mmCIF file of C-alpha atoms in Angstrom:
data_model
loop_
_atom_site.group_PDB
_atom_site.id
_atom_site.type_symbol
_atom_site.label_atom_id
_atom_site.label_comp_id
_atom_site.label_asym_id
_atom_site.label_seq_id
_atom_site.Cartn_x
_atom_site.Cartn_y
_atom_site.Cartn_z
ATOM 1 C CA MET A 4 -26.100 24.283 25.997
ATOM 2 C CA GLU A 5 -22.694 23.595 23.773
ATOM 3 C CA THR A 6 -22.085 26.949 21.601
ATOM 4 C CA THR A 7 -19.538 25.216 19.227
ATOM 5 C CA PHE A 8 -20.441 22.272 17.481
ATOM 6 C CA ASN A 9 -17.726 19.632 15.399
ATOM 7 C CA ALA A 10 -18.203 18.722 12.057
ATOM 8 C CA TRP A 11 -16.214 17.702 8.844
ATOM 9 C CA ASP A 12 -15.615 20.061 5.702
ATOM 10 C CA VAL A 13 -14.402 19.207 2.450
ATOM 11 C CA SER A 14 -13.384 21.899 0.655
ATOM 12 C CA ASN A 15 -12.003 20.066 -2.529
ATOM 13 C CA TYR A 16 -12.869 16.743 -4.266
ATOM 14 C CA GLY A 17 -10.384 13.935 -3.754
ATOM 15 C CA GLY A 18 -10.188 10.879 -1.444
ATOM 16 C CA PRO A 19 -10.791 10.698 2.222
ATOM 17 C CA GLU A 20 -7.788 12.859 3.198
ATOM 18 C CA VAL A 21 -9.468 16.246 1.517
ATOM 19 C CA LEU A 22 -11.674 15.555 4.648
ATOM 20 C CA LYS A 23 -10.789 18.382 7.933
ATOM 21 C CA LEU A 24 -12.865 18.151 11.447
ATOM 22 C CA VAL A 25 -13.961 21.899 11.889
ATOM 23 C CA SER A 26 -15.659 23.432 15.276
ATOM 24 C CA ARG A 27 -18.239 25.789 14.522
ATOM 25 C CA PRO A 28 -20.779 28.157 16.015
ATOM 26 C CA VAL A 29 -24.036 25.816 16.938
ATOM 27 C CA PRO A 30 -26.933 27.470 14.785
ATOM 28 C CA ALA A 31 -30.050 28.695 16.325
ATOM 29 C CA PRO A 32 -33.268 27.018 14.607
ATOM 30 C CA THR A 33 -35.617 29.089 12.646
ATOM 31 C CA ALA A 34 -38.895 29.483 12.882
ATOM 32 C CA GLY A 35 -39.706 25.677 11.213
ATOM 33 C CA GLN A 36 -36.368 23.943 12.165
ATOM 34 C CA VAL A 37 -35.205 22.043 14.776
ATOM 35 C CA LEU A 38 -31.907 21.522 16.265
ATOM 36 C CA ILE A 39 -30.720 18.129 16.592
ATOM 37 C CA ARG A 40 -27.902 16.790 18.432
ATOM 38 C CA ILE A 41 -26.822 13.768 16.216
ATOM 39 C CA CYS A 42 -25.758 10.424 18.036
ATOM 40 C CA ALA A 43 -25.033 8.609 14.917
ATOM 41 C CA SER A 44 -24.328 9.168 11.407
ATOM 42 C CA ALA A 45 -23.948 7.065 8.116
ATOM 43 C CA VAL A 46 -20.587 6.657 6.271
ATOM 44 C CA SER A 47 -21.755 5.138 2.827
ATOM 45 C CA ARG A 48 -20.358 4.376 -0.652
ATOM 46 C CA ALA A 49 -22.679 8.066 -1.847
ATOM 47 C CA ASP A 50 -20.726 9.822 0.367
ATOM 48 C CA GLY A 51 -17.254 9.046 -1.160
ATOM 49 C CA MET A 52 -18.457 9.477 -4.485
ATOM 50 C CA MET A 53 -20.184 13.243 -3.420
ATOM 51 C CA ARG A 54 -16.534 13.556 -1.928
ATOM 52 C CA ALA A 55 -14.964 12.841 -4.237
ATOM 53 C CA GLY A 56 -17.206 14.587 -7.087
ATOM 54 C CA GLN A 57 -18.014 11.307 -9.173
ATOM 55 C CA PRO A 58 -19.598 10.642 -11.693
ATOM 56 C CA LYS A 59 -18.506 14.081 -12.968
ATOM 57 C CA PHE A 60 -21.921 15.375 -13.965
ATOM 58 C CA ALA A 61 -23.088 14.979 -10.489
ATOM 59 C CA ARG A 62 -20.888 18.429 -10.033
ATOM 60 C CA LEU A 63 -23.608 20.602 -11.401
ATOM 61 C CA PHE A 64 -25.650 19.699 -8.747
ATOM 62 C CA LEU A 65 -22.938 19.241 -5.914
ATOM 63 C CA GLY A 66 -20.500 22.530 -7.123
ATOM 64 C CA LEU A 67 -18.578 22.370 -10.087
ATOM 65 C CA LYS A 68 -15.149 22.887 -9.027
ATOM 66 C CA ARG A 69 -15.702 22.367 -5.362
ATOM 67 C CA PRO A 70 -18.300 21.044 -2.618
ATOM 68 C CA ARG A 71 -21.040 23.847 -2.646
ATOM 69 C CA SER A 72 -21.927 22.787 0.722
ATOM 70 C CA GLY A 73 -18.386 22.758 2.542
ATOM 71 C CA LEU A 74 -19.822 20.003 4.921
ATOM 72 C CA VAL A 75 -20.246 16.056 4.520
ATOM 73 C CA GLY A 76 -23.080 13.298 5.271
ATOM 74 C CA THR A 77 -26.246 12.819 4.731
ATOM 75 C CA CYS A 78 -28.155 10.198 6.777
ATOM 76 C CA PHE A 79 -28.507 10.932 10.451
ATOM 77 C CA SER A 80 -30.233 9.747 14.100
ATOM 78 C CA GLY A 81 -30.249 12.154 17.192
ATOM 79 C CA ASP A 82 -31.657 14.267 19.723
ATOM 80 C CA VAL A 83 -34.027 17.392 19.116
ATOM 81 C CA VAL A 84 -32.482 19.812 21.640
ATOM 82 C CA ALA A 85 -34.227 23.354 20.466
ATOM 83 C CA ILE A 86 -36.871 24.252 18.513
ATOM 84 C CA GLY A 87 -38.248 27.478 16.381
ATOM 85 C CA ASP A 88 -41.076 28.982 17.171
ATOM 86 C CA LYS A 89 -43.277 27.633 14.859
ATOM 87 C CA VAL A 90 -42.865 24.027 14.842
ATOM 88 C CA THR A 91 -45.368 21.962 15.979
ATOM 89 C CA GLN A 92 -44.437 18.190 15.439
ATOM 90 C CA TYR A 93 -41.332 17.959 17.333
ATOM 91 C CA ARG A 94 -40.756 18.864 21.102
ATOM 92 C CA VAL A 95 -37.298 18.746 22.900
ATOM 93 C CA GLY A 96 -36.315 15.386 24.253
ATOM 94 C CA ASP A 97 -37.614 13.816 20.764
ATOM 95 C CA ALA A 98 -35.056 11.079 19.078
ATOM 96 C CA VAL A 99 -35.628 11.688 15.511
ATOM 97 C CA PHE A 100 -33.803 10.266 12.509
ATOM 98 C CA GLY A 101 -33.279 11.998 8.987
ATOM 99 C CA GLU A 102 -31.711 12.753 5.871
ATOM 100 C CA ALA A 103 -29.588 16.313 5.374
ATOM 101 C CA GLY A 104 -30.050 16.078 1.383
ATOM 102 C CA LEU A 105 -28.266 18.479 -0.746
ATOM 103 C CA GLN A 106 -28.031 20.676 3.083
ATOM 104 C CA PHE A 107 -25.143 17.607 3.858
ATOM 105 C CA GLY A 108 -23.359 18.233 6.979
ATOM 106 C CA ALA A 109 -24.426 14.795 8.737
ATOM 107 C CA ASN A 110 -21.376 13.693 9.963
ATOM 108 C CA ALA A 111 -21.626 16.131 12.770
ATOM 109 C CA SER A 112 -22.336 16.911 16.187
ATOM 110 C CA HIS A 113 -25.524 19.140 15.486
ATOM 111 C CA ILE A 114 -27.462 19.927 12.590
ATOM 112 C CA CYS A 115 -30.068 21.900 11.908
ATOM 113 C CA VAL A 116 -33.418 20.896 9.674
ATOM 114 C CA ASP A 117 -37.387 21.899 8.510
ATOM 115 C CA GLU A 118 -39.389 20.146 10.782
ATOM 116 C CA GLY A 119 -41.720 19.514 7.305
ATOM 117 C CA GLY A 120 -38.392 17.888 5.761
ATOM 118 C CA SER A 121 -36.981 14.333 5.619
ATOM 119 C CA ILE A 122 -37.528 13.083 9.342
ATOM 120 C CA LEU A 123 -39.021 10.848 11.492
ATOM 121 C CA LYS A 124 -39.374 10.332 15.339
ATOM 122 C CA LYS A 125 -37.284 7.095 16.045
ATOM 123 C CA PRO A 126 -39.404 4.319 17.015
ATOM 124 C CA ASP A 127 -37.875 3.053 20.809
ATOM 125 C CA THR A 128 -36.768 -0.580 19.181
ATOM 126 C CA VAL A 129 -34.392 0.561 16.992
ATOM 127 C CA THR A 130 -31.183 1.777 17.910
ATOM 128 C CA TYR A 131 -29.607 5.466 16.673
ATOM 129 C CA GLU A 132 -26.921 3.144 14.561
ATOM 130 C CA GLU A 133 -30.095 1.402 12.829
ATOM 131 C CA ALA A 134 -31.843 4.465 12.375
ATOM 132 C CA ALA A 135 -28.656 6.645 11.206
ATOM 133 C CA THR A 136 -29.014 4.089 7.707
ATOM 134 C CA LEU A 137 -32.744 4.028 7.493
ATOM 135 C CA PHE A 138 -32.545 6.677 4.600
ATOM 136 C CA ASP A 139 -29.588 5.512 2.661
ATOM 137 C CA GLY A 140 -29.466 1.514 2.019
ATOM 138 C CA ALA A 141 -33.184 0.728 3.332
ATOM 139 C CA MET A 142 -35.332 3.812 1.940
ATOM 140 C CA THR A 143 -33.340 3.248 -1.865
ATOM 141 C CA SER A 144 -33.359 -0.158 -2.058
ATOM 142 C CA TRP A 145 -37.558 -0.242 -1.079
ATOM 143 C CA HIS A 146 -37.455 2.915 -3.403
ATOM 144 C CA PHE A 147 -35.921 0.923 -6.417
ATOM 145 C CA LEU A 148 -38.291 -2.233 -5.655
ATOM 146 C CA THR A 149 -41.612 -1.220 -4.886
ATOM 147 C CA ARG A 150 -42.251 2.050 -6.781
ATOM 148 C CA ILE A 151 -39.618 1.986 -9.735
ATOM 149 C CA ALA A 152 -39.707 -2.040 -9.961
ATOM 150 C CA ASP A 153 -43.272 -2.433 -9.001
ATOM 151 C CA VAL A 154 -41.600 -5.723 -8.161
ATOM 152 C CA GLN A 155 -44.772 -8.504 -7.219
ATOM 153 C CA PRO A 156 -44.912 -11.621 -5.473
ATOM 154 C CA ALA A 157 -43.885 -14.483 -7.218
ATOM 155 C CA GLU A 158 -41.332 -12.749 -9.506
ATOM 156 C CA SER A 159 -37.328 -13.490 -9.327
ATOM 157 C CA VAL A 160 -35.404 -11.046 -8.460
ATOM 158 C CA LEU A 161 -31.347 -10.731 -8.821
ATOM 159 C CA ILE A 162 -29.592 -8.486 -6.510
ATOM 160 C CA LEU A 163 -25.800 -7.955 -7.964
ATOM 161 C CA GLY A 164 -23.462 -6.630 -5.186
ATOM 162 C CA GLY A 165 -26.121 -8.223 -2.592
ATOM 163 C CA SER A 166 -23.695 -7.761 1.015
ATOM 164 C CA GLY A 167 -23.543 -3.737 0.658
ATOM 165 C CA SER A 168 -25.995 -1.435 2.471
ATOM 166 C CA LEU A 169 -28.181 -1.203 -0.162
ATOM 167 C CA GLY A 170 -27.582 -5.482 -0.878
ATOM 168 C CA THR A 171 -28.373 -6.067 2.793
ATOM 169 C CA ALA A 172 -31.610 -4.416 2.642
ATOM 170 C CA ALA A 173 -32.412 -5.147 -0.628
ATOM 171 C CA VAL A 174 -32.402 -9.119 -0.223
ATOM 172 C CA GLN A 175 -34.880 -9.015 2.549
ATOM 173 C CA PHE A 176 -37.325 -6.592 1.170
ATOM 174 C CA ALA A 177 -37.699 -9.055 -1.965
ATOM 175 C CA LYS A 178 -38.101 -11.572 0.076
ATOM 176 C CA ALA A 179 -40.813 -9.733 2.102
ATOM 177 C CA LEU A 180 -42.206 -9.151 -0.980
ATOM 178 C CA GLY A 181 -42.340 -12.974 -1.801
ATOM 179 C CA THR A 182 -40.412 -13.377 -4.466
ATOM 180 C CA THR A 183 -37.280 -15.732 -5.110
ATOM 181 C CA VAL A 184 -33.723 -13.972 -4.351
ATOM 182 C CA THR A 185 -31.013 -14.548 -5.936
ATOM 183 C CA ALA A 186 -28.112 -12.683 -4.744
ATOM 184 C CA SER A 187 -24.187 -12.084 -5.892
ATOM 185 C CA ALA A 188 -21.373 -11.807 -3.194
ATOM 186 C CA SER A 189 -17.909 -13.171 -2.481
ATOM 187 C CA ALA A 190 -17.918 -16.284 -0.642
ATOM 188 C CA ARG A 191 -17.538 -15.055 2.626
ATOM 189 C CA ASN A 192 -21.003 -13.170 2.410
ATOM 190 C CA SER A 193 -23.011 -16.267 1.572
ATOM 191 C CA GLU A 194 -23.969 -17.160 4.823
ATOM 192 C CA LEU A 195 -24.775 -13.887 5.642
ATOM 193 C CA LEU A 196 -26.942 -13.682 2.330
ATOM 194 C CA GLN A 197 -28.564 -16.462 3.206
ATOM 195 C CA SER A 198 -29.598 -15.563 6.530
ATOM 196 C CA LEU A 199 -31.229 -12.342 5.092
ATOM 197 C CA GLY A 200 -33.406 -14.769 3.012
ATOM 198 C CA ALA A 201 -31.521 -15.047 -0.124
ATOM 199 C CA ASP A 202 -32.922 -18.269 -1.875
ATOM 200 C CA HIS A 203 -29.559 -18.572 -3.822
ATOM 201 C CA VAL A 204 -26.461 -16.700 -3.764
ATOM 202 C CA VAL A 205 -23.384 -16.820 -6.339
ATOM 203 C CA ASP A 206 -20.084 -16.220 -6.050
ATOM 204 C CA TYR A 207 -19.544 -13.307 -8.603
ATOM 205 C CA LYS A 208 -15.580 -14.467 -8.573
ATOM 206 C CA THR A 209 -16.267 -17.678 -9.987
ATOM 207 C CA GLU A 210 -19.348 -17.255 -12.071
ATOM 208 C CA ASP A 211 -21.090 -14.821 -13.719
ATOM 209 C CA PRO A 212 -24.769 -14.091 -11.990
ATOM 210 C CA LEU A 213 -25.857 -12.630 -15.290
ATOM 211 C CA ARG A 214 -24.902 -15.769 -17.495
ATOM 212 C CA ARG A 215 -26.530 -18.676 -15.781
ATOM 213 C CA GLU A 216 -29.393 -20.669 -17.405
ATOM 214 C CA THR A 217 -32.148 -19.095 -15.568
ATOM 215 C CA THR A 218 -33.939 -15.571 -16.113
ATOM 216 C CA TYR A 219 -35.258 -12.535 -13.741
ATOM 217 C CA ASP A 220 -38.045 -10.608 -13.548
ATOM 218 C CA VAL A 221 -35.797 -7.799 -12.016
ATOM 219 C CA VAL A 222 -32.286 -7.333 -11.854
ATOM 220 C CA PHE A 223 -31.141 -4.849 -8.939
ATOM 221 C CA ASP A 224 -27.700 -3.537 -9.767
ATOM 222 C CA THR A 225 -26.966 -1.840 -6.446
ATOM 223 C CA LEU A 226 -23.433 -0.741 -7.226
ATOM 224 C CA GLY A 227 -23.340 0.289 -10.669
ATOM 225 C CA ILE A 228 -21.216 -2.615 -12.186
ATOM 226 C CA SER A 229 -23.430 -3.982 -14.366
ATOM 227 C CA SER A 230 -25.482 -2.562 -17.457
ATOM 228 C CA PHE A 231 -28.494 -3.043 -18.643
ATOM 229 C CA ALA A 232 -26.726 -4.491 -22.184
ATOM 230 C CA ALA A 233 -25.495 -7.212 -19.934
ATOM 231 C CA ALA A 234 -28.438 -7.520 -18.060
ATOM 232 C CA LYS A 235 -30.928 -7.819 -20.866
ATOM 233 C CA PRO A 236 -30.711 -11.841 -21.905
ATOM 234 C CA ALA A 237 -31.100 -12.482 -18.377
ATOM 235 C CA LEU A 238 -33.979 -10.236 -18.281
ATOM 236 C CA THR A 239 -37.662 -12.312 -18.754
ATOM 237 C CA LYS A 240 -40.449 -10.350 -21.266
ATOM 238 C CA GLY A 241 -41.305 -7.291 -19.684
ATOM 239 C CA GLY A 242 -38.266 -7.582 -16.774
ATOM 240 C CA ARG A 243 -36.862 -4.784 -15.422
ATOM 241 C CA PHE A 244 -32.925 -3.762 -14.668
ATOM 242 C CA ILE A 245 -32.940 -0.994 -12.096
ATOM 243 C CA CYS A 246 -29.272 0.495 -10.444
ATOM 244 C CA PRO A 247 -29.275 3.556 -8.293
ATOM 245 C CA VAL A 248 -26.006 4.422 -10.199
ATOM 246 C CA LEU A 249 -26.954 6.918 -12.865
ATOM 247 C CA GLY A 250 -24.599 7.577 -15.431
ATOM 248 C CA LEU A 251 -24.891 8.476 -19.337
ATOM 249 C CA ARG A 252 -25.329 4.613 -20.517
ATOM 250 C CA LEU A 253 -27.915 4.275 -18.042
ATOM 251 C CA LEU A 254 -29.886 7.291 -18.836
ATOM 252 C CA ARG A 255 -29.995 6.269 -22.572
ATOM 253 C CA ASP A 256 -30.883 3.263 -21.726
ATOM 254 C CA MET A 257 -33.507 4.551 -20.003
ATOM 255 C CA ILE A 258 -35.008 6.792 -23.043
ATOM 256 C CA VAL A 259 -34.304 4.175 -25.349
ATOM 257 C CA THR A 260 -36.050 1.199 -23.698
ATOM 258 C CA GLY A 261 -38.598 3.569 -22.697
ATOM 259 C CA LEU A 262 -39.570 4.314 -26.273
ATOM 260 C CA PHE A 263 -38.814 0.536 -27.463
ATOM 261 C CA GLY A 264 -38.720 -3.212 -26.430
ATOM 262 C CA SER A 265 -40.624 -4.878 -23.185
ATOM 263 C CA LYS A 266 -37.112 -5.149 -21.354
ATOM 264 C CA LYS A 267 -36.437 -2.135 -19.090
ATOM 265 C CA ALA A 268 -33.798 -0.177 -17.499
ATOM 266 C CA LYS A 269 -35.062 2.244 -14.863
ATOM 267 C CA PHE A 270 -33.487 4.943 -12.152
ATOM 268 C CA ALA A 271 -35.284 7.439 -10.529
ATOM 269 C CA ALA A 272 -33.294 9.843 -7.944
ATOM 270 C CA ALA A 273 -34.860 8.116 -4.006
ATOM 271 C CA GLY A 274 -33.156 11.136 -2.166
ATOM 272 C CA MET A 275 -34.377 13.932 -4.804
ATOM 273 C CA SER A 276 -38.270 12.989 -3.689
ATOM 274 C CA LYS A 277 -40.184 15.191 -1.744
ATOM 275 C CA PRO A 278 -39.914 15.197 1.751
ATOM 276 C CA ALA A 279 -43.929 13.852 2.402
ATOM 277 C CA ALA A 280 -42.662 10.655 -0.121
ATOM 278 C CA HIS A 281 -39.394 10.149 1.918
ATOM 279 C CA ARG A 282 -41.737 9.803 5.309
ATOM 280 C CA GLU A 283 -44.023 7.443 3.530
ATOM 281 C CA GLU A 284 -41.346 5.047 2.157
ATOM 282 C CA LEU A 285 -39.772 5.072 6.007
ATOM 283 C CA SER A 286 -42.757 4.498 7.184
ATOM 284 C CA GLU A 287 -43.029 1.663 5.235
ATOM 285 C CA VAL A 288 -39.820 0.294 6.726
ATOM 286 C CA LEU A 289 -40.469 0.630 10.224
ATOM 287 C CA ALA A 290 -43.433 -0.940 9.937
ATOM 288 C CA LEU A 291 -41.192 -3.972 8.365
ATOM 289 C CA MET A 292 -39.054 -3.560 11.199
ATOM 290 C CA ALA A 293 -41.880 -3.839 13.669
ATOM 291 C CA LYS A 294 -42.857 -6.911 12.161
ATOM 292 C CA ASN A 295 -38.900 -8.564 12.247
ATOM 293 C CA ARG A 296 -38.931 -8.760 8.562
ATOM 294 C CA PHE A 297 -36.287 -6.510 8.056
ATOM 295 C CA SER A 298 -32.981 -5.399 10.017
ATOM 296 C CA PRO A 299 -30.063 -3.480 9.237
ATOM 297 C CA VAL A 300 -27.175 -4.747 8.760
ATOM 298 C CA MET A 301 -24.533 -3.506 10.889
ATOM 299 C CA ASP A 302 -20.664 -3.586 10.607
ATOM 300 C CA ARG A 303 -18.438 -1.395 12.307
ATOM 301 C CA THR A 304 -19.059 2.129 14.282
ATOM 302 C CA TYR A 305 -16.218 4.399 14.389
ATOM 303 C CA PRO A 306 -15.699 7.736 16.497
ATOM 304 C CA LEU A 307 -17.077 10.829 14.460
ATOM 305 C CA ALA A 308 -13.274 11.715 14.922
ATOM 306 C CA ASP A 309 -12.267 8.846 12.826
ATOM 307 C CA LEU A 310 -14.406 9.800 9.683
ATOM 308 C CA VAL A 311 -11.622 9.483 7.528
ATOM 309 C CA GLU A 312 -10.826 5.821 8.665
ATOM 310 C CA ALA A 313 -14.412 5.203 7.780
ATOM 311 C CA HIS A 314 -14.451 6.651 4.368
ATOM 312 C CA ARG A 315 -11.282 4.440 3.596
ATOM 313 C CA TYR A 316 -12.896 1.504 5.052
ATOM 314 C CA VAL A 317 -15.962 1.932 3.151
ATOM 315 C CA GLU A 318 -13.852 2.368 -0.466
ATOM 316 C CA THR A 319 -11.797 -1.141 0.583
ATOM 317 C CA GLY A 320 -15.475 -2.026 -0.991
ATOM 318 C CA ARG A 321 -15.488 -5.030 2.108
ATOM 319 C CA LYS A 322 -17.825 -3.281 4.252
ATOM 320 C CA ARG A 323 -20.907 -5.623 5.324
ATOM 321 C CA GLY A 324 -23.862 -4.064 5.642
ATOM 322 C CA ASN A 325 -23.320 -0.410 7.457
ATOM 323 C CA VAL A 326 -21.208 1.582 8.614
ATOM 324 C CA VAL A 327 -20.992 4.207 10.812
ATOM 325 C CA VAL A 328 -19.918 7.388 13.048
ATOM 326 C CA VAL A 329 -20.904 7.617 16.433
#
């Protein structure tokens, strides 16, 4: 068994160039932990924002002057290679996937996590690369559509940023929930989104999707590119604006609309839910995958050694679906 493992260190906030490849001793799992040899891990827009320490108030959780954890990466898949004395749910050899949370360290070759944490056994029908993305785009989109917006059949949903990891998942989920789906993206992604089930695709470069003669029950801003104020005229009575990127403006809108008006701005940090909630939501996502009603869209795969290049590509804003390192 290996005595050292590779990981990516982030000692300061900044661009992709602050990432440094390091070698560390392989940790021994405590009584309630499992040691996982990572096969694939996600590289998301959220990972880049945390590496850069943006938005700045997030540093209250990440570390005020520098990243507190020292490592990067949140979502992974791999094989259990060692277990603690009190572990009962997993055995050596089990294929699993999960989320490291604020522990970080998923962009590495090994990680130790609690057996009661945000991990699940990986079905044989799901690849390691696909599984590594599920706690990011898929779970977040499913959480916002079903738990936060409470999307109902026959409603109309607009997805802003339809071609990213959250967007491509949201299109499929909204369709599976029985809604009419409109998604915004560049023209080059129109065919992709239609293949995922979008009823309408709006080229945001030529048309503002919020200024069409159409109203929506839900506007899901997957990228934090709009606002409740901009979306409000396009919302039906009782309409909901949801966004996973929390800023001071969204926080204000949540408070105000919680007290006044029928149109609401809503947010909840999917990643901060309890592990039991994560496992429940991911089990629902896996059920949709088993019924061929959802499949993660995979864009690029990089070697772990090329994590810097993976971050640079994600920051171009041109990725379609998910990016992983293996």
